[in-house]
Amino acid sequence: MSTAPARVYVARLVGLPIFDPQGDQVGKVRDLVVAVRSEIHQPRVLGMVAEVFGRRRIFVPMTRVTNIDSGQVYTTGLLNMRRFEQRPTETLVIGQMLDRSVLIPSTGARGTVYDVAMEQARNRDWVLSRVAIQEPTKGLRRRGQTHVVEWRDVEGLIGREESQGATHLIAALNEMRPADAAAMLHDLPPERRTAVVAALDDERLANVLEELPEEDQVEILELLDSERAADILEEMSPDDAADLIADLPPETAATLLSLMEPEEAEDVRRLMSYVENTAGAMMTSEPVILGPDATIADALAHVRNPELTPALAALVYVCRQPLETPTGKFLGVAHIQRLLREPPSTLVAGALDVTMETLRPEATIDEVAAHLATYNLVAAPVVDENGHLVGAVTVDDLLDHMLPEGWRDRARSGTDLPQEAGL
């Protein structure tokens, strides 16, 4: 292994890009796999869990890692593309060690693990050498004291912990994109997943749920009490919430809809009323909608919202009042490229593309695909027979419905892909 820092803190590795010898990125670091023998012997680092294309997780042995620095990891380039499966003798540092309650016997201090350091031993193996611990918060604002101690000076690092928290694992997940956080949540042991779900705030959990396979969504929702499950559904986009509720038992679905805010529940019910795999069933009911008296500056301010997907931010839909779907009369769309070329003080109505064909809610999935492909669009308006905008279909909505059922799991497992690849 070539030059590497003397000590590397594992939490700082998560998300770092992994490169091959040619400098091409082949994946990202998601966790570290170690073999824990005892609280006296430093655990040997077996390798990294890496996320490669298709959000698939593979194992990268430390023998294949040639260099680690502050911003990237380099490998030999030859990686086994088989999906990572954790063995009973293996421990995930991020997934299973963070937030463990531990004791420093020499001082009597108790706290939770918030990071672990690894370094190379004399035989060139990487081992876990130090543990970063934070004591409980004291008083209203005072943060608990932190300690960095040798592995052998800590008790409570091995064995199962029934009440392990999730504070520091949540901090790591919050640094990731929702799709990446969903992949990590998917791979956590059941008890850790339960702790994480309980600790995530509603908005973040909703964002992560939208990126999980249907079975995982249902399983996680069933872990929650009905009130919180309804709150989570309200935080999800209406089309994703409608898809998830449709997978629930009818009695459960009815209970959750009754607990949601009436306006949110109405949007979901309306989407569920459309025939499956039609424009109405796959559309979002919350695109960027403005009145004709809005300015270009107003439109640009709305599309800057970081919570919008690129496809939803590509178009502004201009309608008469009311501006919630179903709207008043649909007037047309304004493309983001056109908006960027116009003076900010001018009206958005002056930048409309009134020639764009609209989709009807009953349009089939093939008709939607042909429409987007024919006009080179990433989104299109869905308008009812009375000329009211009822939603918008985006290319990501289309792909979600066109890909085979369970595609997220197939992508992670690497189905039909070679087991060895020179990357």
Short mmCIF file of C-alpha atoms in Angstrom, two decimals:
data_model
loop_
_atom_site.label_atom_id
_atom_site.label_comp_id
_atom_site.label_asym_id
_atom_site.label_seq_id
_atom_site.Cartn_x
_atom_site.Cartn_y
_atom_site.Cartn_z
CA MET A 1 0.00 0.00 0.00
CA SER A 2 1.44 3.40 -0.91
CA THR A 3 1.51 6.57 1.15
CA ALA A 4 -1.43 6.88 3.52
CA PRO A 5 -2.14 8.92 6.64
CA ALA A 6 -0.99 7.33 9.92
CA ARG A 7 -4.55 7.34 11.25
CA VAL A 8 -7.90 7.50 9.45
CA TYR A 9 -11.24 8.20 11.16
CA VAL A 10 -13.90 5.97 9.66
CA ALA A 11 -16.87 8.37 9.79
CA ARG A 12 -14.87 10.73 7.58
CA LEU A 13 -14.38 7.98 4.99
CA VAL A 14 -18.10 7.57 4.32
CA GLY A 15 -19.04 9.09 0.98
CA LEU A 16 -15.47 9.44 -0.29
CA PRO A 17 -15.04 8.51 -3.97
CA ILE A 18 -13.13 5.37 -4.89
CA PHE A 19 -10.88 5.59 -7.96
CA ASP A 20 -9.12 3.05 -10.15
CA PRO A 21 -5.46 3.46 -11.20
CA GLN A 22 -6.52 5.47 -14.28
CA GLY A 23 -8.26 8.06 -12.09
CA ASP A 24 -11.83 7.02 -12.99
CA GLN A 25 -14.32 6.93 -10.14
CA VAL A 26 -15.73 3.44 -9.61
CA GLY A 27 -17.78 3.93 -6.46
CA LYS A 28 -18.15 5.50 -3.01
CA VAL A 29 -17.22 4.31 0.47
CA ARG A 30 -20.28 3.35 2.51
CA ASP A 31 -18.89 1.40 5.50
CA LEU A 32 -15.95 -0.54 6.89
CA VAL A 33 -15.97 -4.29 7.59
CA VAL A 34 -13.93 -5.56 10.55
CA ALA A 35 -13.33 -8.81 12.43
CA VAL A 36 -13.76 -8.21 16.16
CA ARG A 37 -12.09 -10.82 18.34
CA SER A 38 -12.10 -9.19 21.77
CA GLU A 39 -11.95 -5.85 23.55
CA ILE A 40 -8.21 -6.33 24.06
CA HIS A 41 -7.07 -7.23 20.54
CA GLN A 42 -7.45 -4.51 17.92
CA PRO A 43 -9.95 -5.64 15.26
CA ARG A 44 -8.51 -6.25 11.81
CA VAL A 45 -10.07 -4.23 9.00
CA LEU A 46 -11.14 -6.69 6.32
CA GLY A 47 -12.27 -4.18 3.72
CA MET A 48 -14.73 -1.53 2.67
CA VAL A 49 -18.34 -1.69 1.62
CA ALA A 50 -18.45 0.28 -1.61
CA GLU A 51 -21.43 1.49 -3.57
CA VAL A 52 -20.90 1.18 -7.32
CA PHE A 53 -23.07 2.03 -10.33
CA GLY A 54 -26.69 0.98 -9.99
CA ARG A 55 -26.50 1.61 -6.22
CA ARG A 56 -25.14 -1.91 -5.77
CA ARG A 57 -22.97 -2.61 -2.73
CA ILE A 58 -19.84 -4.70 -3.08
CA PHE A 59 -16.92 -5.69 -0.85
CA VAL A 60 -13.50 -4.16 -1.49
CA PRO A 61 -10.74 -6.02 0.43
CA MET A 62 -8.14 -3.79 2.07
CA THR A 63 -5.54 -5.66 0.01
CA ARG A 64 -7.06 -3.96 -3.05
CA VAL A 65 -6.79 -0.48 -1.50
CA THR A 66 -3.57 1.21 -2.59
CA ASN A 67 -3.96 4.67 -1.07
CA ILE A 68 -6.22 6.67 1.23
CA ASP A 69 -6.04 10.43 1.56
CA SER A 70 -8.32 13.18 2.82
CA GLY A 71 -10.48 13.25 -0.28
CA GLN A 72 -10.40 9.88 -2.03
CA VAL A 73 -9.55 6.19 -1.95
CA TYR A 74 -7.53 4.42 -4.66
CA THR A 75 -7.75 0.73 -5.54
CA THR A 76 -5.92 -1.71 -7.77
CA GLY A 77 -8.88 -1.49 -10.15
CA LEU A 78 -9.94 -5.16 -10.13
CA LEU A 79 -13.09 -5.51 -8.03
CA ASN A 80 -15.41 -8.42 -7.36
CA MET A 81 -18.87 -7.20 -8.38
CA ARG A 82 -20.78 -9.76 -6.30
CA ARG A 83 -23.23 -8.11 -3.91
CA PHE A 84 -21.83 -7.67 -0.40
CA GLU A 85 -23.32 -10.09 2.13
CA GLN A 86 -22.27 -9.62 5.74
CA ARG A 87 -21.04 -12.76 7.54
CA PRO A 88 -21.84 -13.53 11.18
CA THR A 89 -18.17 -13.00 12.15
CA GLU A 90 -18.07 -9.53 10.55
CA THR A 91 -19.02 -6.17 12.03
CA LEU A 92 -19.90 -2.96 10.20
CA VAL A 93 -18.24 0.04 11.83
CA ILE A 94 -20.78 2.69 10.76
CA GLY A 95 -23.82 0.45 10.83
CA GLN A 96 -23.14 -1.36 14.12
CA MET A 97 -20.44 0.37 16.19
CA LEU A 98 -21.52 4.00 16.15
CA ASP A 99 -23.75 4.94 19.10
CA ARG A 100 -22.73 1.95 21.23
CA SER A 101 -22.80 2.71 24.96
CA VAL A 102 -19.31 2.11 26.36
CA LEU A 103 -17.26 2.56 29.52
CA ILE A 104 -13.70 3.78 30.06
CA PRO A 105 -12.77 1.73 33.17
CA SER A 106 -9.70 3.80 34.05
CA THR A 107 -11.78 6.96 34.57
CA GLY A 108 -15.28 5.59 35.02
CA ALA A 109 -16.51 7.78 32.15
CA ARG A 110 -19.48 6.50 30.15
CA GLY A 111 -20.58 7.65 26.73
CA THR A 112 -21.41 6.65 23.18
CA VAL A 113 -19.12 5.94 20.24
CA TYR A 114 -19.18 8.69 17.63
CA ASP A 115 -16.16 7.64 15.56
CA VAL A 116 -13.46 4.97 15.30
CA ALA A 117 -9.92 5.36 13.97
CA MET A 118 -7.95 2.82 11.97
CA GLU A 119 -4.22 2.64 11.25
CA GLN A 120 -1.71 0.24 9.76
CA ALA A 121 0.04 -2.25 12.02
CA ARG A 122 3.66 -3.33 11.52
CA ASN A 123 2.52 -6.24 9.34
CA ARG A 124 0.76 -3.70 7.06
CA ASP A 125 -2.72 -4.86 8.09
CA TRP A 126 -5.20 -2.13 8.93
CA VAL A 127 -6.63 -2.35 12.45
CA LEU A 128 -9.05 -0.33 14.56
CA SER A 129 -6.83 1.49 17.02
CA ARG A 130 -8.77 4.25 18.76
CA VAL A 131 -12.32 5.02 19.77
CA ALA A 132 -13.89 8.50 19.93
CA ILE A 133 -16.47 8.71 22.72
CA GLN A 134 -18.89 11.44 23.76
CA GLU A 135 -20.33 11.63 27.26
CA PRO A 136 -24.03 12.46 27.69
CA THR A 137 -25.11 16.08 27.35
CA LYS A 138 -25.04 17.95 30.64
CA GLY A 139 -27.45 20.74 31.46
CA LEU A 140 -29.60 22.47 28.90
CA ARG A 141 -26.93 23.32 26.35
CA ARG A 142 -23.60 22.02 27.55
CA ARG A 143 -22.28 19.35 25.22
CA GLY A 144 -20.90 16.22 26.82
CA GLN A 145 -17.14 15.85 27.10
CA THR A 146 -15.37 13.87 24.38
CA HIS A 147 -12.52 11.37 24.70
CA VAL A 148 -10.30 9.58 22.19
CA VAL A 149 -8.86 6.43 23.76
CA GLU A 150 -7.12 3.23 22.73
CA TRP A 151 -9.32 0.31 21.68
CA ARG A 152 -8.14 -1.83 24.59
CA ASP A 153 -9.10 0.87 27.11
CA VAL A 154 -12.83 0.68 26.34
CA GLU A 155 -15.49 -1.80 27.49
CA GLY A 156 -18.77 -2.47 25.69
CA LEU A 157 -17.52 -2.62 22.10
CA ILE A 158 -18.43 -6.24 21.46
CA GLY A 159 -21.57 -8.26 21.93
CA ARG A 160 -25.14 -7.30 21.21
CA GLU A 161 -26.60 -4.16 22.74
CA GLU A 162 -30.38 -4.16 23.04
CA SER A 163 -30.82 -0.41 23.49
CA GLN A 164 -28.17 0.93 21.11
CA GLY A 165 -29.03 4.46 20.04
CA ALA A 166 -28.68 6.00 16.60
CA THR A 167 -27.56 9.60 17.10
CA HIS A 168 -24.21 9.39 15.32
CA LEU A 169 -25.44 7.01 12.64
CA ILE A 170 -28.24 9.49 11.95
CA ALA A 171 -25.63 12.24 11.57
CA ALA A 172 -23.85 10.13 8.94
CA LEU A 173 -27.11 9.39 7.10
CA ASN A 174 -28.09 13.05 7.10
CA GLU A 175 -24.92 13.87 5.15
CA MET A 176 -25.98 11.55 2.32
CA ARG A 177 -28.38 11.99 -0.54
CA PRO A 178 -31.75 10.32 0.14
CA ALA A 179 -31.01 7.52 -2.33
CA ASP A 180 -27.66 6.78 -0.66
CA ALA A 181 -29.19 6.91 2.81
CA ALA A 182 -31.91 4.53 1.62
CA ALA A 183 -29.29 2.07 0.42
CA MET A 184 -27.55 2.12 3.81
CA LEU A 185 -30.86 1.79 5.68
CA HIS A 186 -31.78 -1.16 3.47
CA ASP A 187 -28.60 -3.01 4.47
CA LEU A 188 -28.69 -2.36 8.23
CA PRO A 189 -29.43 -5.23 10.63
CA PRO A 190 -33.14 -5.20 11.65
CA GLU A 191 -32.56 -3.86 15.17
CA ARG A 192 -30.37 -1.00 13.90
CA ARG A 193 -32.87 -0.17 11.18
CA THR A 194 -35.61 0.09 13.79
CA ALA A 195 -33.49 2.44 15.91
CA VAL A 196 -32.67 4.63 12.90
CA VAL A 197 -36.30 4.84 11.77
CA ALA A 198 -37.33 5.89 15.27
CA ALA A 199 -34.65 8.60 15.41
CA LEU A 200 -34.94 10.12 11.93
CA ASP A 201 -37.08 13.23 11.70
CA ASP A 202 -40.30 12.93 9.70
CA GLU A 203 -39.17 14.89 6.65
CA ARG A 204 -35.88 13.02 6.30
CA LEU A 205 -37.54 9.64 6.78
CA ALA A 206 -40.12 10.53 4.13
CA ASN A 207 -37.36 11.44 1.66
CA VAL A 208 -35.53 8.18 2.35
CA LEU A 209 -38.72 6.09 2.13
CA GLU A 210 -39.35 7.41 -1.39
CA GLU A 211 -36.07 5.79 -2.49
CA LEU A 212 -36.66 2.36 -0.95
CA PRO A 213 -38.21 -0.73 -2.58
CA GLU A 214 -41.93 -1.21 -1.95
CA GLU A 215 -41.41 -4.08 0.51
CA ASP A 216 -39.07 -1.97 2.64
CA GLN A 217 -41.49 0.95 2.58
CA VAL A 218 -44.35 -1.20 3.86
CA GLU A 219 -42.15 -2.89 6.48
CA ILE A 220 -40.90 0.43 7.85
CA LEU A 221 -44.34 2.03 7.88
CA GLU A 222 -45.59 -0.93 9.91
CA LEU A 223 -42.95 -0.17 12.56
CA LEU A 224 -44.56 3.21 13.23
CA ASP A 225 -47.63 4.08 15.21
CA SER A 226 -50.53 5.24 13.05
CA GLU A 227 -50.17 8.93 13.94
CA ARG A 228 -46.52 9.08 12.93
CA ALA A 229 -47.10 6.97 9.82
CA ALA A 230 -49.73 9.49 8.70
CA ASP A 231 -47.29 12.35 9.36
CA ILE A 232 -44.65 10.60 7.24
CA LEU A 233 -47.11 10.13 4.37
CA GLU A 234 -47.94 13.84 4.51
CA GLU A 235 -44.24 14.66 4.11
CA MET A 236 -43.88 12.41 1.06
CA SER A 237 -44.75 13.63 -2.40
CA PRO A 238 -48.42 12.78 -3.09
CA ASP A 239 -47.64 10.37 -5.93
CA ASP A 240 -45.15 8.38 -3.81
CA ALA A 241 -47.56 8.40 -0.86
CA ALA A 242 -50.36 7.13 -3.13
CA ASP A 243 -48.17 4.28 -4.41
CA LEU A 244 -47.21 3.29 -0.87
CA ILE A 245 -50.77 3.43 0.51
CA ALA A 246 -51.92 1.27 -2.41
CA ASP A 247 -49.53 -1.47 -1.18
CA LEU A 248 -51.03 -1.48 2.33
CA PRO A 249 -53.96 -3.60 3.55
CA PRO A 250 -57.24 -1.72 2.86
CA GLU A 251 -58.03 -1.28 6.57
CA THR A 252 -54.58 0.18 7.29
CA ALA A 253 -54.79 2.46 4.23
CA ALA A 254 -58.18 3.78 5.31
CA THR A 255 -56.95 4.45 8.85
CA LEU A 256 -53.89 6.37 7.68
CA LEU A 257 -55.86 8.43 5.17
CA SER A 258 -58.31 9.39 7.91
CA LEU A 259 -55.42 10.58 10.11
CA MET A 260 -53.80 12.71 7.40
CA GLU A 261 -54.61 16.38 6.93
CA PRO A 262 -57.75 16.56 4.76
CA GLU A 263 -56.07 18.44 1.89
CA GLU A 264 -53.10 16.05 1.83
CA ALA A 265 -55.39 13.03 1.97
CA GLU A 266 -57.55 14.41 -0.86
CA ASP A 267 -54.51 14.73 -3.15
CA VAL A 268 -53.54 11.14 -2.42
CA ARG A 269 -57.09 9.80 -2.93
CA ARG A 270 -57.33 11.62 -6.26
CA LEU A 271 -54.09 10.06 -7.48
CA MET A 272 -55.24 6.62 -6.32
CA SER A 273 -58.45 7.00 -8.33
CA TYR A 274 -56.61 6.83 -11.66
CA VAL A 275 -56.00 3.57 -13.47
CA GLU A 276 -52.58 2.09 -12.79
CA ASN A 277 -49.80 2.98 -15.28
CA THR A 278 -51.60 5.99 -16.68
CA ALA A 279 -50.43 9.60 -16.66
CA GLY A 280 -52.84 10.35 -13.80
CA ALA A 281 -51.51 7.52 -11.67
CA MET A 282 -47.82 8.36 -12.11
CA MET A 283 -47.96 12.18 -12.11
CA THR A 284 -47.10 14.50 -9.25
CA SER A 285 -49.83 16.89 -8.17
CA GLU A 286 -47.35 19.50 -6.89
CA PRO A 287 -45.36 20.95 -9.80
CA VAL A 288 -44.27 24.60 -9.79
CA ILE A 289 -47.51 26.51 -10.53
CA LEU A 290 -47.73 30.29 -10.89
CA GLY A 291 -50.38 32.77 -11.95
CA PRO A 292 -49.98 34.88 -15.13
CA ASP A 293 -49.14 37.98 -13.06
CA ALA A 294 -46.00 36.38 -11.58
CA THR A 295 -42.64 37.74 -12.73
CA ILE A 296 -39.66 35.88 -14.14
CA ALA A 297 -37.92 36.58 -10.81
CA ASP A 298 -40.79 34.85 -8.98
CA ALA A 299 -40.47 31.83 -11.26
CA LEU A 300 -36.70 31.57 -10.82
CA ALA A 301 -37.08 31.83 -7.06
CA HIS A 302 -39.47 28.87 -7.08
CA VAL A 303 -37.31 26.61 -9.28
CA ARG A 304 -34.28 27.29 -7.06
CA ASN A 305 -35.95 25.24 -4.32
CA PRO A 306 -33.36 22.53 -3.56
CA GLU A 307 -36.12 20.02 -2.76
CA LEU A 308 -37.30 20.04 -6.39
CA THR A 309 -35.97 17.32 -8.65
CA PRO A 310 -34.19 18.60 -11.79
CA ALA A 311 -37.14 17.40 -13.90
CA LEU A 312 -39.71 19.32 -11.82
CA ALA A 313 -37.50 22.43 -11.88
CA ALA A 314 -37.30 22.38 -15.67
CA LEU A 315 -40.82 23.76 -16.21
CA VAL A 316 -43.08 26.34 -14.62
CA TYR A 317 -46.82 25.77 -15.13
CA VAL A 318 -48.89 28.93 -15.54
CA CYS A 319 -52.59 28.78 -14.67
CA ARG A 320 -55.43 30.98 -13.55
CA GLN A 321 -56.65 30.79 -9.94
CA PRO A 322 -56.82 28.54 -8.01
CA LEU A 323 -53.16 27.57 -8.21
CA GLU A 324 -53.51 24.24 -6.40
CA THR A 325 -54.33 21.21 -8.53
CA PRO A 326 -56.82 20.92 -10.08
CA THR A 327 -56.14 24.51 -11.04
CA GLY A 328 -58.07 27.10 -12.93
CA LYS A 329 -57.56 27.28 -16.70
CA PHE A 330 -54.15 26.03 -17.79
CA LEU A 331 -52.38 28.71 -19.86
CA GLY A 332 -49.07 27.10 -20.76
CA VAL A 333 -45.57 26.32 -19.53
CA ALA A 334 -42.37 28.33 -19.27
CA HIS A 335 -39.08 26.49 -19.79
CA ILE A 336 -36.23 27.21 -17.38
CA GLN A 337 -33.90 27.99 -20.31
CA ARG A 338 -36.29 30.65 -21.59
CA LEU A 339 -36.69 32.11 -18.10
CA LEU A 340 -32.94 32.54 -17.78
CA ARG A 341 -32.86 34.61 -20.96
CA GLU A 342 -35.59 37.06 -19.96
CA PRO A 343 -35.35 40.19 -17.75
CA PRO A 344 -36.34 39.24 -14.17
CA SER A 345 -38.95 42.01 -13.93
CA THR A 346 -41.01 40.85 -16.93
CA LEU A 347 -44.11 38.72 -16.52
CA VAL A 348 -43.78 34.96 -16.78
CA ALA A 349 -46.88 34.99 -19.03
CA GLY A 350 -44.73 36.61 -21.71
CA ALA A 351 -42.37 33.60 -21.80
CA LEU A 352 -44.97 30.87 -22.24
CA ASP A 353 -44.63 27.98 -24.63
CA VAL A 354 -48.27 27.76 -25.69
CA THR A 355 -47.51 25.21 -28.40
CA MET A 356 -46.68 22.34 -26.01
CA GLU A 357 -49.09 19.44 -26.28
CA THR A 358 -50.61 18.29 -23.01
CA LEU A 359 -51.32 14.82 -21.69
CA ARG A 360 -54.71 13.57 -20.53
CA PRO A 361 -54.88 11.72 -17.18
CA GLU A 362 -55.94 8.51 -18.96
CA ALA A 363 -52.89 8.48 -21.28
CA THR A 364 -51.14 5.09 -21.11
CA ILE A 365 -47.57 4.65 -20.03
CA ASP A 366 -46.54 4.03 -23.65
CA GLU A 367 -48.26 7.23 -24.74
CA VAL A 368 -46.49 9.18 -21.99
CA ALA A 369 -43.11 7.73 -23.01
CA ALA A 370 -43.72 8.52 -26.67
CA HIS A 371 -44.81 12.08 -25.79
CA LEU A 372 -41.68 12.84 -23.76
CA ALA A 373 -39.41 11.25 -26.36
CA THR A 374 -41.07 12.96 -29.35
CA TYR A 375 -40.78 16.45 -27.90
CA ASN A 376 -37.47 15.91 -26.04
CA LEU A 377 -39.06 16.69 -22.67
CA VAL A 378 -38.18 15.79 -19.09
CA ALA A 379 -41.65 16.78 -17.86
CA ALA A 380 -45.09 17.46 -19.31
CA PRO A 381 -48.40 18.90 -18.04
CA VAL A 382 -51.41 16.65 -17.41
CA VAL A 383 -54.67 18.49 -18.13
CA ASP A 384 -58.25 17.26 -17.71
CA GLU A 385 -61.12 17.61 -20.17
CA ASN A 386 -62.05 21.00 -18.70
CA GLY A 387 -58.62 22.51 -19.29
CA HIS A 388 -57.51 22.34 -15.64
CA LEU A 389 -53.95 21.32 -14.75
CA VAL A 390 -54.15 18.23 -12.53
CA GLY A 391 -50.45 17.44 -12.35
CA ALA A 392 -47.22 16.88 -14.24
CA VAL A 393 -45.44 13.72 -15.35
CA THR A 394 -41.64 13.73 -15.12
CA VAL A 395 -39.18 11.39 -16.73
CA ASP A 396 -38.22 9.97 -13.32
CA ASP A 397 -41.91 9.18 -12.65
CA LEU A 398 -41.99 7.38 -15.99
CA LEU A 399 -38.84 5.36 -15.29
CA ASP A 400 -40.14 4.31 -11.86
CA HIS A 401 -43.17 2.78 -13.56
CA MET A 402 -41.43 1.39 -16.65
CA LEU A 403 -38.63 -0.44 -14.85
CA PRO A 404 -39.49 -3.97 -13.71
CA GLU A 405 -40.91 -4.47 -10.23
CA GLY A 406 -38.16 -4.69 -7.63
CA TRP A 407 -35.61 -2.90 -9.85
CA ARG A 408 -33.97 -1.24 -6.84
CA ASP A 409 -33.18 -4.64 -5.31
CA ARG A 410 -31.93 -5.94 -8.66
CA ALA A 411 -29.65 -2.93 -8.99
CA ARG A 412 -28.22 -3.53 -5.52
CA SER A 413 -27.76 -7.26 -6.00
CA GLY A 414 -26.11 -6.96 -9.39
CA THR A 415 -28.36 -9.48 -11.13
CA ASP A 416 -26.95 -10.73 -14.44
CA LEU A 417 -23.73 -8.76 -14.00
CA PRO A 418 -20.24 -10.33 -14.12
CA GLN A 419 -18.69 -11.12 -10.77
CA GLU A 420 -15.28 -9.72 -11.71
CA ALA A 421 -14.73 -6.45 -13.44
CA GLY A 422 -11.63 -4.49 -14.23
CA LEU A 423 -12.79 -1.01 -13.34
#
